[in-house]
Amino acid sequence: MIAAAALLVPLGVGTAIAATPATATYAVTSDWGSGFEAKVTVRAGDSALASWRVEFDVPAGTAISSAWDADMTKSGNHYTFVNKGWNGAVPAGGQAAFGFIGAPGGLAAVQNCTLNGAACTGGTNPSPSPSPSPTASPSPTASPSPSPSPTPTTPPGSKVIGYFTNWGVYGRNYHVKNLETSGSAAKLTHILYAFGNVSGGQCSLSDTYSDYDKFYSAADSVNGVADTWDTGALRGNFGQLRRLKAMHPGLKVIFSFGGWTYSGGFTQAAANPTAFANSCYNVVEDPRWADVFDGIDIDWEYPNACGLTCDSTGFASFKNLMQAVRNRFGANSLVTAAITADGTNGGKIDAADYAGAAQYVDFYMPMTYDFFGAFAPQGPTAPHSPLTSYTGIPQAGFYSDAAIQKLKSKGIPSSKLLLGIGFYGRGWTGVTQSAPGGSATGAAPGTYEAGIEDYKVLKTKCPANGTVAGTAYGFCNGQWWGYDTPSTITGKMTYAKNQGLAGAFFWETSGDTSNGELISAIYNGLR
């Protein structure tokens, strides 16, 4: 057995002809009792590695649920991790790493570990139970930086990811502190900070005041400490997120670029993906806030298709752009993408090479919401986020399961897919029937935009009184609203677990109640 010394152990693998063999280091980076997160760093010795494969056994009763930066397979208690296409080649003296989460906690050792078939202590043959000397010092290949990981309170394999918008600090009066006071921060594994701009083929900030300049008093600050005006002090959302991460050490923050409004700039970015990736890296890794962000999210609506604007850069443009982003950000940063959920034949999923780009991303977030709404002002009324099809659905293929199945059919592993949840409803007015499919006269009034309203308002303004296709709807005073409730979210989380998905994500945090009803439903539903 390989026991952890100070939670770092040389697993070691090498070839007989190398004076300095390749090695691997196992590190437990988080342990919360019911689960754990660990990282293995593979380091080449005197000879470069063209590829790598790590295998080991875990004790009976232990299970690894998901991994990143490696493709994982299992047979009983034996696990195999093979490099991705982009991190297989390791130069002499260089290193690559992958991470995983499992349950229960306390896995300070793995058994029968091999890398490329050699023993884990640098020998040439697998050892049945290698163990370092009690006086062995930690390997110099100890984990250089934390791997993508959930917060310690989150069960293994259950990503809970939410968008936080930089404009929410204005009219919505929603701040980082609200994530803490609602109890939501402890249930989130990742925050998507939305949005950075994409203009002229380059990444840039969209609101410097809310991003890093807005002053927070002690009363409004997430940790009760006021900002300062000292030179170099980080204020605004970035400063607050830095403090939130200190309060929740496992929480990851990803900077999202694009979205509906800013996606037009991706067309020019596709003409020079390397220049685009460099510009994004310079924004995300700006020394003033580099510690705040753990990676980048690309929200291109939509490659080789139409959103607010139309793109015709071709089937391969998305793959090429994601490859450039991964190359620039490297193996230890999160690279993710929010993508279309159009599951129709010949639709937006078919328009771009999402399968080819999957090797470069840690996970995809198909936007399984906004299928229907008062952008068709006369109706028919329909839930904007149906999980399944139903009799009378206005358009075939416009439902969540269709998108998930289509993406999986293209070879994208379910462990790289999340289910999207809207923390809002879409509604019509001038409706005379409670059942879906009724006609309307236009968009129902909303607090910020006609036809859209937050869940926290709808739960009392127009309580749900029916369900269809795994989601809810309310009919009141001539208005018809489709939206998710804690109950329907629980059902959708059961679906996510049955499909082997990585978890769920949602748009967006300010739509929830002050005590985080919907985030709690996601979190509890994935347990």
PDB file of C-alpha atoms in Angstrom, residues 44 47-52 83-85 87-91 116:
ATOM      1  CA  ALA A  44       9.004  12.877 -16.524  1.00  0.00           C
ATOM      2  CA  SER A  47      13.398  10.988 -20.780  1.00  0.00           C
ATOM      3  CA  ALA A  48      10.298  12.682 -22.104  1.00  0.00           C
ATOM      4  CA  LEU A  49       6.932  10.925 -21.917  1.00  0.00           C
ATOM      5  CA  ALA A  50       4.938  10.748 -25.140  1.00  0.00           C
ATOM      6  CA  SER A  51       1.851   9.781 -23.151  1.00  0.00           C
ATOM      7  CA  TRP A  52       0.960   8.493 -19.706  1.00  0.00           C
ATOM      8  CA  ASN A  83      -3.953  11.530 -20.478  1.00  0.00           C
ATOM      9  CA  LYS A  84      -6.073  13.897 -22.532  1.00  0.00           C
ATOM     10  CA  GLY A  85      -4.967  14.771 -26.043  1.00  0.00           C
ATOM     11  CA  ASN A  87      -1.558  16.974 -21.792  1.00  0.00           C
ATOM     12  CA  GLY A  88      -0.047  13.642 -22.790  1.00  0.00           C
ATOM     13  CA  ALA A  89       3.373  14.777 -23.970  1.00  0.00           C
ATOM     14  CA  VAL A  90       5.555  15.614 -20.962  1.00  0.00           C
ATOM     15  CA  PRO A  91       9.084  16.893 -21.682  1.00  0.00           C
ATOM     16  CA  ASN A 116       2.857   3.156 -18.123  1.00  0.00           C
TER      17      ASN A 116
END
